[in-house]
Short mmCIF file of N, CA and C in Angstrom, two decimals:
data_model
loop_
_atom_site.label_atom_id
_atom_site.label_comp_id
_atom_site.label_asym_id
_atom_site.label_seq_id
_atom_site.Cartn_x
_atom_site.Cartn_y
_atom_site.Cartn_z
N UNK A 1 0.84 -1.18 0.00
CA UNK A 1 0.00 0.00 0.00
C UNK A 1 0.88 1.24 0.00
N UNK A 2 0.42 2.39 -0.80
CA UNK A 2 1.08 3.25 -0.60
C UNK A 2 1.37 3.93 0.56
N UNK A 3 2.03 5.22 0.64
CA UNK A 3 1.59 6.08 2.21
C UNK A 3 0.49 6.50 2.18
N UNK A 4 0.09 7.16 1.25
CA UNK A 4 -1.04 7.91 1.19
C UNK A 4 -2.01 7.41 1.70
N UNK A 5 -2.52 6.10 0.83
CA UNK A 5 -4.06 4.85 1.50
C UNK A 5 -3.67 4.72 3.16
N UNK A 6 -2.13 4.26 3.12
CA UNK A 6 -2.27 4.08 4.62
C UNK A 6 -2.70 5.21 6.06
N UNK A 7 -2.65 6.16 5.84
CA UNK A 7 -2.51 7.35 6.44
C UNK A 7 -4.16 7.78 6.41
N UNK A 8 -4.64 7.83 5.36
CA UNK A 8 -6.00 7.43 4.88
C UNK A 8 -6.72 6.89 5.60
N UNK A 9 -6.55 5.91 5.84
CA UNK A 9 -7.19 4.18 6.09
C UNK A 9 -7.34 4.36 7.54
N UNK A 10 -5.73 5.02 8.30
CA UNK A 10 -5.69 5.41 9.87
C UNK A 10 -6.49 6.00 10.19
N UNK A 11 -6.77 7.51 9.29
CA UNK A 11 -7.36 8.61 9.86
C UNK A 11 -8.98 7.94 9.91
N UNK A 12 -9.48 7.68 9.07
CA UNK A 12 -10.92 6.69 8.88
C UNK A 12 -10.92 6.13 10.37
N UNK A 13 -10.13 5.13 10.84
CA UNK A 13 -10.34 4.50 11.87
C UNK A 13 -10.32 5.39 13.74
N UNK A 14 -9.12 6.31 13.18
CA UNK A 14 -9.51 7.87 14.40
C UNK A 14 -10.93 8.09 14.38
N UNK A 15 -11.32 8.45 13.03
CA UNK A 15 -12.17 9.43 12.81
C UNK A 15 -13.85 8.21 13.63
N UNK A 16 -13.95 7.11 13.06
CA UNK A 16 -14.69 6.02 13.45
C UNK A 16 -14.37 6.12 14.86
N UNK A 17 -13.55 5.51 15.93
CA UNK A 17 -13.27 5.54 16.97
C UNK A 17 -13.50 6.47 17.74
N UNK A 18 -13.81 7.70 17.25
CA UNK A 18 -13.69 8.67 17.85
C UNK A 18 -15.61 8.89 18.15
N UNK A 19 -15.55 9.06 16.73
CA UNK A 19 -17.05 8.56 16.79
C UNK A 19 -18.09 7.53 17.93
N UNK A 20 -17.47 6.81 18.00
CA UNK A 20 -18.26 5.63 18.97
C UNK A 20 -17.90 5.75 20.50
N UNK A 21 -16.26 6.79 20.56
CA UNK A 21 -16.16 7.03 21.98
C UNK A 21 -16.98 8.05 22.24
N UNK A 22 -17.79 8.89 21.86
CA UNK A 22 -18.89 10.18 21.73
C UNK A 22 -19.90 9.36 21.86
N UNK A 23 -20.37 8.37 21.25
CA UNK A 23 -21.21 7.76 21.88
C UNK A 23 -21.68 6.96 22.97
N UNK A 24 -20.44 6.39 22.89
CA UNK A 24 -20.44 5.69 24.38
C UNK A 24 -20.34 6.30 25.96
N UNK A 25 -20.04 7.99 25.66
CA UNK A 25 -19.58 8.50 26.94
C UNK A 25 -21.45 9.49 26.93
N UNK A 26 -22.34 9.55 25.51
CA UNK A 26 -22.79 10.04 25.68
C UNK A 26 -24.38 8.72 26.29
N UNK A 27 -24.23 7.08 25.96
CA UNK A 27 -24.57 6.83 26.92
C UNK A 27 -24.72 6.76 28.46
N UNK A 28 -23.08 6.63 28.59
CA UNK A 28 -23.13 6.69 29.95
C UNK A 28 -23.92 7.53 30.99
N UNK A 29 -23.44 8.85 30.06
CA UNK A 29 -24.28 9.67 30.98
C UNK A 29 -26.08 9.92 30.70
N UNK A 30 -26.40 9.62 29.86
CA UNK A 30 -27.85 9.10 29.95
C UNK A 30 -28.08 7.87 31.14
N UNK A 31 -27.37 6.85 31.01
CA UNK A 31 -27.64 5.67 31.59
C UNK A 31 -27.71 6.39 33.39
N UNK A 32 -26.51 6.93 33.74
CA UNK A 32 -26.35 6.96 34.96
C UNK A 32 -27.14 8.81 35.57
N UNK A 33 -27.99 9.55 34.64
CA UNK A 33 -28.34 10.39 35.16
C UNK A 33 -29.86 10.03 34.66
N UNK A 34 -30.45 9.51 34.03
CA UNK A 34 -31.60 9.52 34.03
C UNK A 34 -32.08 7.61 33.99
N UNK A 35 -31.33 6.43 34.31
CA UNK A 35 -31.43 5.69 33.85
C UNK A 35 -32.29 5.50 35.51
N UNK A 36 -31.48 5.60 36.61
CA UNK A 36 -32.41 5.56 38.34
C UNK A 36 -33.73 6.02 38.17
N UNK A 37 -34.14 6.54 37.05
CA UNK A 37 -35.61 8.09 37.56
C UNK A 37 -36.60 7.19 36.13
N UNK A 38 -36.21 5.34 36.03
CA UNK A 38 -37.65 5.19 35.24
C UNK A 38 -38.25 4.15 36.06
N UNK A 39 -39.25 3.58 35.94
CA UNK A 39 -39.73 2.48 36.62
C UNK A 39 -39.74 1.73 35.35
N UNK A 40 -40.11 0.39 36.06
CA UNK A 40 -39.91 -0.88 35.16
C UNK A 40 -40.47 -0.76 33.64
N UNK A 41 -41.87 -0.34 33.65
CA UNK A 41 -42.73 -0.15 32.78
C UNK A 41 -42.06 1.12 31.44
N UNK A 42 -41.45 1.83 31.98
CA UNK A 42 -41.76 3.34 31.60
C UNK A 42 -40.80 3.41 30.73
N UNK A 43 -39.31 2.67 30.92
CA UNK A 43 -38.40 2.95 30.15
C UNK A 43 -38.65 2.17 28.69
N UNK A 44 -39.62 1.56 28.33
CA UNK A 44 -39.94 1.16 27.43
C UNK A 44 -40.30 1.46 26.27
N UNK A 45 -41.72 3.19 27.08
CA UNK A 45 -41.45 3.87 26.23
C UNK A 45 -40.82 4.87 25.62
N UNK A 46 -40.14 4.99 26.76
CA UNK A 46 -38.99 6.09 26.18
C UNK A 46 -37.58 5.96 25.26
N UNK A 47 -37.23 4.66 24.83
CA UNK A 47 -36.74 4.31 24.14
C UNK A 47 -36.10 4.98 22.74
N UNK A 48 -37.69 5.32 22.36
CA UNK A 48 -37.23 6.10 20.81
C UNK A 48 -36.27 7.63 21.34
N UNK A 49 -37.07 8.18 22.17
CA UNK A 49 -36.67 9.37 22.78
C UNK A 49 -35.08 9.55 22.99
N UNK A 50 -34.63 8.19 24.00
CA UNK A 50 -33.46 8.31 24.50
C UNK A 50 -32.33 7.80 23.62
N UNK A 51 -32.73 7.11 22.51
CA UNK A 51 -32.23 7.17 21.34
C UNK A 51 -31.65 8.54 20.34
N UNK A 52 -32.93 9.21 20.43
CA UNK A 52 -32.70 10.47 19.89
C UNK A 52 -31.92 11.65 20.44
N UNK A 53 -31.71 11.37 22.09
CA UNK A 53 -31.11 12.00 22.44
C UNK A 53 -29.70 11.92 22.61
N UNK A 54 -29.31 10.56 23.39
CA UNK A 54 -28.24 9.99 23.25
C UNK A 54 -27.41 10.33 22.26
N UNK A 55 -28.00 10.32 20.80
CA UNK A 55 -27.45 11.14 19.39
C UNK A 55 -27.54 12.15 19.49
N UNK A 56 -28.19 13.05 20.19
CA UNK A 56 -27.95 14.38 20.49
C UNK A 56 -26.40 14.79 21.03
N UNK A 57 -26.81 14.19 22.33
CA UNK A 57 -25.44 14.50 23.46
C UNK A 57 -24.14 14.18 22.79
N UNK A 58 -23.71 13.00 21.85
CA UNK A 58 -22.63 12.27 21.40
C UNK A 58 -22.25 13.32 20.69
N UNK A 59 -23.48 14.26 19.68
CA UNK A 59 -22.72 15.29 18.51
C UNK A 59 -22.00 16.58 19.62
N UNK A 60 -23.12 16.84 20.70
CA UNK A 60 -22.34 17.74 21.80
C UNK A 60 -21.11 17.31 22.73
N UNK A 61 -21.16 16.39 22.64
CA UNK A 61 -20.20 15.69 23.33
C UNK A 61 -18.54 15.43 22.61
N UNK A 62 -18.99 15.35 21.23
CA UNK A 62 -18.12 15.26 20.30
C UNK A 62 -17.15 16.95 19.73
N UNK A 63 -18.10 17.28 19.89
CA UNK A 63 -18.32 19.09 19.89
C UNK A 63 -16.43 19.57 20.87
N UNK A 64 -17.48 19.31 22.11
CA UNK A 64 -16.31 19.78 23.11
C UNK A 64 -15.09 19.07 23.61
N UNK A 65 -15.26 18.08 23.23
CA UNK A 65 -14.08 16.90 23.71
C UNK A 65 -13.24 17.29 22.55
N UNK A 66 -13.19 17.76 21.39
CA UNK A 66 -12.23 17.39 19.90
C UNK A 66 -11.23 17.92 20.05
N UNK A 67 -10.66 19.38 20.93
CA UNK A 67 -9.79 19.57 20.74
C UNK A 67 -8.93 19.06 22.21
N UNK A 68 -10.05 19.03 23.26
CA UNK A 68 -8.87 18.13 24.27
C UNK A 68 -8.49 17.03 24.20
N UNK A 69 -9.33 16.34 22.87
CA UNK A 69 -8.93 14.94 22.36
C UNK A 69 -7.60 14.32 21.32
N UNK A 70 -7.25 15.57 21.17
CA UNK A 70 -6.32 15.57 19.82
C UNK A 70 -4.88 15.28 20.38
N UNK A 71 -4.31 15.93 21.96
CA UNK A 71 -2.84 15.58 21.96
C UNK A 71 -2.79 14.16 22.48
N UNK A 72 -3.56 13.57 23.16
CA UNK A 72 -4.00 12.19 23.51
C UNK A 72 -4.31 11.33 22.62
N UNK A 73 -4.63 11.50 21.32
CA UNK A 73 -4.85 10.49 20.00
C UNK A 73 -3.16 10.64 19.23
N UNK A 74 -2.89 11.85 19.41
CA UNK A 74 -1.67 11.89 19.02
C UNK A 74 -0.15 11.56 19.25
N UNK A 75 -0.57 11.46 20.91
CA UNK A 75 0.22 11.07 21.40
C UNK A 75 0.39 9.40 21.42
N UNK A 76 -0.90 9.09 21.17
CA UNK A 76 -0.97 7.58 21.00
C UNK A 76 -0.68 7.11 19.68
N UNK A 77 -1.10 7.72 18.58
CA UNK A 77 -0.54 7.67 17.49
C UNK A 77 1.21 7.44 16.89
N UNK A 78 1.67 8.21 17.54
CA UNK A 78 3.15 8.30 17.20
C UNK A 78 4.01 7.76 17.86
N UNK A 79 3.06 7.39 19.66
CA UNK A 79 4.35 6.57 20.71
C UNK A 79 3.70 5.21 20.60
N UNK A 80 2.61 4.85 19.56
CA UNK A 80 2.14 3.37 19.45
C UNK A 80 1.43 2.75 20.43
N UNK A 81 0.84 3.78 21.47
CA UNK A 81 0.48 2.98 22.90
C UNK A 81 -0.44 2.17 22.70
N UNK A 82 -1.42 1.26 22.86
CA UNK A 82 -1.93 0.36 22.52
C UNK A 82 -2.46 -0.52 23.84
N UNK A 83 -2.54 0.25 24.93
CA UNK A 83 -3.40 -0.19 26.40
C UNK A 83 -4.34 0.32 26.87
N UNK A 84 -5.56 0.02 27.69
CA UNK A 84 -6.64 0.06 27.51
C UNK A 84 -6.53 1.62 28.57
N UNK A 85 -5.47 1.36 29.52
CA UNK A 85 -5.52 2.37 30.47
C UNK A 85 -5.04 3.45 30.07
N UNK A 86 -4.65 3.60 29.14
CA UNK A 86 -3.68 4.87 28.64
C UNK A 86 -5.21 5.63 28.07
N UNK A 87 -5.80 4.85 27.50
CA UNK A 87 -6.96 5.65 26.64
C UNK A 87 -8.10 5.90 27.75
N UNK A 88 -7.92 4.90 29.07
CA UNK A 88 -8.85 5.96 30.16
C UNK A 88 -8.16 6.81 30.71
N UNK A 89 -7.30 6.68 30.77
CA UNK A 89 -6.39 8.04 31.61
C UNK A 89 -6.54 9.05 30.99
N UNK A 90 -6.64 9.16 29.13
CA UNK A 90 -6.75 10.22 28.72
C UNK A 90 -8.25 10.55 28.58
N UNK A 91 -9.18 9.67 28.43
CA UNK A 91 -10.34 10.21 28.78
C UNK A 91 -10.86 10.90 30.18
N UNK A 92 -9.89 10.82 31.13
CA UNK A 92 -10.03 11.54 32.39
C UNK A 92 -9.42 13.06 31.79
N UNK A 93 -8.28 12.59 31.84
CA UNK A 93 -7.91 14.11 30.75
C UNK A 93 -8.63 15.11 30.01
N UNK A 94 -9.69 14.61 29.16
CA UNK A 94 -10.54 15.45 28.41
C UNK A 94 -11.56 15.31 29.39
N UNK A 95 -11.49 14.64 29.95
CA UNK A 95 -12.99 15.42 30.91
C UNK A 95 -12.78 16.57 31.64
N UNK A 96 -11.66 16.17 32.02
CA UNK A 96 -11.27 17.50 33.11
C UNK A 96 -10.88 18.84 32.31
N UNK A 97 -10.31 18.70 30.98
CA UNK A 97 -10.17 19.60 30.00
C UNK A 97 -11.85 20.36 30.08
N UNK A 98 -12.82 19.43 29.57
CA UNK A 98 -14.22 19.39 29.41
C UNK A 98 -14.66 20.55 30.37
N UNK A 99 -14.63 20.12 31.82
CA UNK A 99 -15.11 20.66 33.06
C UNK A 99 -14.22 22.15 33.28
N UNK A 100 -13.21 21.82 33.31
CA UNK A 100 -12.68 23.72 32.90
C UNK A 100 -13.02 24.34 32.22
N UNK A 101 -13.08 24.20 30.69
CA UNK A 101 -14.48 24.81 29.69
C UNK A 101 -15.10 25.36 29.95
N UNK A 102 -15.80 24.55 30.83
CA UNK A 102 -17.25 24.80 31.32
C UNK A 102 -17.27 25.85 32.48
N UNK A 103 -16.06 25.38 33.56
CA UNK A 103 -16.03 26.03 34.33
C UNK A 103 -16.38 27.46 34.49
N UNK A 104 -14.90 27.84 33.49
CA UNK A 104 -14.33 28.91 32.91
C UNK A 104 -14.82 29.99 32.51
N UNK A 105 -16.12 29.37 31.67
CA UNK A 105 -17.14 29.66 30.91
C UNK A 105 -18.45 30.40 31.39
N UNK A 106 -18.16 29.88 33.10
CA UNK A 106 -19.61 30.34 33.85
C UNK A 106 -18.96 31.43 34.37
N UNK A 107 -18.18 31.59 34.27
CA UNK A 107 -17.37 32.66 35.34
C UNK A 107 -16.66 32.39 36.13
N UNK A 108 -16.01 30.71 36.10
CA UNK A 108 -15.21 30.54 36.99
C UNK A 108 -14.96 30.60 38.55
N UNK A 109 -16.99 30.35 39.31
CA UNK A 109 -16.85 30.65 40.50
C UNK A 109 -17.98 29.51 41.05
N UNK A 110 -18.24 29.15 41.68
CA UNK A 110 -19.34 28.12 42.61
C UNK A 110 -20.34 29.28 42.70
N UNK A 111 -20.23 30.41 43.12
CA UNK A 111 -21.05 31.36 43.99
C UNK A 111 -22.45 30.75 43.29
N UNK A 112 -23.80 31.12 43.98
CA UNK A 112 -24.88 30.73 43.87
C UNK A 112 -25.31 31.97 42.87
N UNK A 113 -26.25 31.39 41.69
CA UNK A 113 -26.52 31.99 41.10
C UNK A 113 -28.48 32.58 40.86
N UNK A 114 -28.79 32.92 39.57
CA UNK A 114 -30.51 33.49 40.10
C UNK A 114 -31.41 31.43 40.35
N UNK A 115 -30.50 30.87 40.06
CA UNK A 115 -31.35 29.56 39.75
C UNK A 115 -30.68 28.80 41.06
N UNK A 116 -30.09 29.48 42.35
CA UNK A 116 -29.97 28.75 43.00
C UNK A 116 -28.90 28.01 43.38
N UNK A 117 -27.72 28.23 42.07
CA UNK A 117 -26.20 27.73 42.45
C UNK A 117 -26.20 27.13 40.86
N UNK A 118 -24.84 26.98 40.66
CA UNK A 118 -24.20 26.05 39.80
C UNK A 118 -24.27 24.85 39.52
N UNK A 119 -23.88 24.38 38.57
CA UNK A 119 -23.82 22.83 38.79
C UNK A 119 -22.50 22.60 38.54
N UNK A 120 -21.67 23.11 38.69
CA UNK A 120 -20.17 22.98 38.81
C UNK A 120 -19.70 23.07 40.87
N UNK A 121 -21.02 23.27 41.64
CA UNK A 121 -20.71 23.17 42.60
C UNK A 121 -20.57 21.73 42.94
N UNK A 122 -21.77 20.78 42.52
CA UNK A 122 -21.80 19.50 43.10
C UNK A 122 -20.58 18.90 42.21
N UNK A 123 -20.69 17.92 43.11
CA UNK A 123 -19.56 16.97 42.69
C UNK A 123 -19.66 16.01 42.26
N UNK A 124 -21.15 15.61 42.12
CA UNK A 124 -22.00 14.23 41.17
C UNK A 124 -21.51 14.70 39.79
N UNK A 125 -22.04 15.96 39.33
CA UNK A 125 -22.01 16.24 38.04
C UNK A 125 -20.36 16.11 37.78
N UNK A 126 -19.04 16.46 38.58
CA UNK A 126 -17.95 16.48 38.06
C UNK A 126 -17.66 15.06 37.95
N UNK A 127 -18.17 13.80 38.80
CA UNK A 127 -17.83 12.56 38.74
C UNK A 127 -18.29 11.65 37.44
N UNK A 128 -19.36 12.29 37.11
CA UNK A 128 -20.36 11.69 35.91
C UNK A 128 -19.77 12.28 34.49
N UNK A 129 -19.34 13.05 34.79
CA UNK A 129 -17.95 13.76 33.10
C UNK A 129 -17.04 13.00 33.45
N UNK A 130 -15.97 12.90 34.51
CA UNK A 130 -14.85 11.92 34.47
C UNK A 130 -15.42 10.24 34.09
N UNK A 131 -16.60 9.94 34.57
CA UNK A 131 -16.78 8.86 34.35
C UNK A 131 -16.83 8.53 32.76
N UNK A 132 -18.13 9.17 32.10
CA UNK A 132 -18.13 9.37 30.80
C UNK A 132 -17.09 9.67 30.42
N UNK A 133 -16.12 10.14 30.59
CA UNK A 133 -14.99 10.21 29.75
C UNK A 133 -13.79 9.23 29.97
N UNK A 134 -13.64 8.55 31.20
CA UNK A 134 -13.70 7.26 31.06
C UNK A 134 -13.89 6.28 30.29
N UNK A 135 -15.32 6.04 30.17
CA UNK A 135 -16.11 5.08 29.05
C UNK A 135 -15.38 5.40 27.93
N UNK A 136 -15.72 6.77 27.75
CA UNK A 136 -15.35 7.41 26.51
C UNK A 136 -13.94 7.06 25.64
N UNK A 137 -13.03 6.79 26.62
CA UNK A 137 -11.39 6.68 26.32
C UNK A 137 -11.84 5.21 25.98
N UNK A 138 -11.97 4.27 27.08
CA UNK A 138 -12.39 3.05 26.68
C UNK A 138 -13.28 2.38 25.25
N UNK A 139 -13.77 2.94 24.87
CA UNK A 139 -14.90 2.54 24.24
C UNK A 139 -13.89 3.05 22.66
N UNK A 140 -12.83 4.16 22.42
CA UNK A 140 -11.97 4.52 22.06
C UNK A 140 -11.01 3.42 21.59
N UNK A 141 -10.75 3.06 22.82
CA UNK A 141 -9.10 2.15 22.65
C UNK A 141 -10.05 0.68 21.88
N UNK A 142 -11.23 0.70 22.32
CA UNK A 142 -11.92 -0.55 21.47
C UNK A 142 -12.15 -0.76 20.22
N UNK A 143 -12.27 0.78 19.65
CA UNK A 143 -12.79 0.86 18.43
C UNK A 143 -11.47 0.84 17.49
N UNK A 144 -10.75 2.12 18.08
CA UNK A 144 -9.36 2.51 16.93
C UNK A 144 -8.29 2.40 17.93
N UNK A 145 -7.79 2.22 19.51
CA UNK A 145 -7.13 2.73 19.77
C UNK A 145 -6.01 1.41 19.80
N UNK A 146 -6.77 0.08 19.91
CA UNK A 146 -5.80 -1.49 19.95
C UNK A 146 -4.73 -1.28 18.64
N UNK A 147 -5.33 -0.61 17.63
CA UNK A 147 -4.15 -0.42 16.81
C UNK A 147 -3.56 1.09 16.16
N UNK A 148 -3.40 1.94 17.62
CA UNK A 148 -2.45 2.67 17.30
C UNK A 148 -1.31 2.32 16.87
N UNK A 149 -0.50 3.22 16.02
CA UNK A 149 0.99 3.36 15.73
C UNK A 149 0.94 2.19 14.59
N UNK A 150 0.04 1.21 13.95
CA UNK A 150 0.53 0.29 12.84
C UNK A 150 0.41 0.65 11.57
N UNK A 151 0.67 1.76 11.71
CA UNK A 151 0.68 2.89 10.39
C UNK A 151 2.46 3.04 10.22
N UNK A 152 2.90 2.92 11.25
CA UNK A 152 4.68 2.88 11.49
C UNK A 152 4.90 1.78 10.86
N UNK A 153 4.68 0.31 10.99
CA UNK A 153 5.16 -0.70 10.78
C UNK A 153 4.87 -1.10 9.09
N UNK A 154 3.40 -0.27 8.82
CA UNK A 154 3.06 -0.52 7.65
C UNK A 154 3.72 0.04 6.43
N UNK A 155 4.10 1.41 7.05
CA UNK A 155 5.41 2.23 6.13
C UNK A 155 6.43 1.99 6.11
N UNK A 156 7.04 1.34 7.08
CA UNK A 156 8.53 0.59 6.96
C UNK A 156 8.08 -0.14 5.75
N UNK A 157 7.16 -1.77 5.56
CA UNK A 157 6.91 -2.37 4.66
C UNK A 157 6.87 -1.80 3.47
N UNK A 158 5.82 -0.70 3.35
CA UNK A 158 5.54 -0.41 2.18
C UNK A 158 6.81 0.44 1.27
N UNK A 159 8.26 0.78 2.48
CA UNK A 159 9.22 1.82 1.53
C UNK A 159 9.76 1.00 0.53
N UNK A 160 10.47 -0.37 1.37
CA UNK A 160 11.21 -1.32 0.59
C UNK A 160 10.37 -1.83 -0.95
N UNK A 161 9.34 -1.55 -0.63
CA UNK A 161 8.83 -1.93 -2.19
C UNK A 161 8.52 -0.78 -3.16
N UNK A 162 8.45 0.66 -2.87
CA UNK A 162 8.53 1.56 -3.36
C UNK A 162 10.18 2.32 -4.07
N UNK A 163 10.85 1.60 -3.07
CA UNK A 163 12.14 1.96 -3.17
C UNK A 163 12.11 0.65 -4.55
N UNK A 164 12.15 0.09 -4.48
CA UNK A 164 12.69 -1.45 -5.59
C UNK A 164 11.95 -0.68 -6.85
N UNK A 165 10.63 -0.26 -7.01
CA UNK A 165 9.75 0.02 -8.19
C UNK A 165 10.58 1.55 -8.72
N UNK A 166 10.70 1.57 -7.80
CA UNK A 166 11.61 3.03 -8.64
C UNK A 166 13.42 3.21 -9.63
N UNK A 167 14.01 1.71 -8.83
CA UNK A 167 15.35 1.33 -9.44
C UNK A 167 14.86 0.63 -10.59
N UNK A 168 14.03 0.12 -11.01
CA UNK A 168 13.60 -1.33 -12.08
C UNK A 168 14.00 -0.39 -13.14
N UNK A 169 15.00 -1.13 -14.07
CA UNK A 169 15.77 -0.42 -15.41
C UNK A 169 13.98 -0.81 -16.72
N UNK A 170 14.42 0.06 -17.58
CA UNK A 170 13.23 -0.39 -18.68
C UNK A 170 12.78 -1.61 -18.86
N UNK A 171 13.95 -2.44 -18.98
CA UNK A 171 13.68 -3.62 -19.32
C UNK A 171 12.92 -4.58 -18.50
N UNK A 172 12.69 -4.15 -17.12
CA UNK A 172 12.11 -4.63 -16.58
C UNK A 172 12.77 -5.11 -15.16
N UNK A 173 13.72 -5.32 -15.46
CA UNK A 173 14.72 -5.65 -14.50
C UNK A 173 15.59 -4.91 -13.23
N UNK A 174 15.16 -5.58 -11.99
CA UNK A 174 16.24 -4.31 -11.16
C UNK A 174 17.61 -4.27 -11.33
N UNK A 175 17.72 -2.73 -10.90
CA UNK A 175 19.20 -2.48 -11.73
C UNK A 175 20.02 -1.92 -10.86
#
């Protein structure tokens, strides 16, 4: 394969992986903030709903995680890491990236506001982003992250035969 397909072929599988870790962190947090508040009956019909939303949260979710996601794919990319914990550690990483954002964003203070306070005061809501982003890393290393870095091994392969196609004299023959 050339470089090009290969590099190609990688980014597809980031780009996929990345994808399904947005989803998976944007179950989680469906599952664990509204999953306690159905009764047996009820979540049945809410199904289509939490479907629709779930795809909601993953595109928002996907939204704000992308750029705290990038030195952590990259870093895995080029040092080949390829363990399950490296990709939750960095999903703790972008959460906490995530939660400063946010923080930052409110004004950077707990103080109680016209609705009564923040939700950057409790500490459920900060545990339920690290968690999801958790999942998130995980669900990551499942999709694209088991084969970081074999984009290295595949370009070693592919020089030696690029290198040979380029010496071959007219006749056909290497020269």
């Amino acid at each position: 394969m050339t470089r090009v397909l290969i590099y190609l072929v990688r980014f597809a599988a980031i780009i996929f992986g990345y994808a399904v870790a947005a989803l998976a962190a944007s179950v989680f947090l469906h599952l664990v903030t509204l999953g306690p508040g159905f009764a047996d009956g009820e979540l049945a019909g809410a199904v289509g709903s939490l479907l629709f939303s779930a795809t909601a949260v993953a595109v928002l979710a996907a939204y704000f995680a992308f750029i705290p996601s990038l030195p952590v794919i990259l870093i895995a990319e080029i040092s080949g890491r390829r363990d399950w914990l490296f990709y939750a550690l960095g999903g703790i990483f972008v959460a906490v990236a995530v939660l400063s954002l946010f923080w930052l964003r409110s004004g950077g203070g707990f103080d109680e506001g016209a609705a009564g306070g923040t939700v950057f005061g409790d500490t459920r809501f900060a545990a339920v982003m690290i968690g999801s982003g958790i999942v998130g890393g995980i669900a990551y290393w499942a999709a694209a992250g088991r084969w970081a870095g074999t984009w290295h091994s595949q370009e070693r392969q592919a020089a030696p035969e690029q290198a040979r196609d380029r010496i071959r004299r007219p006749d056909g023959e290497l020269g």
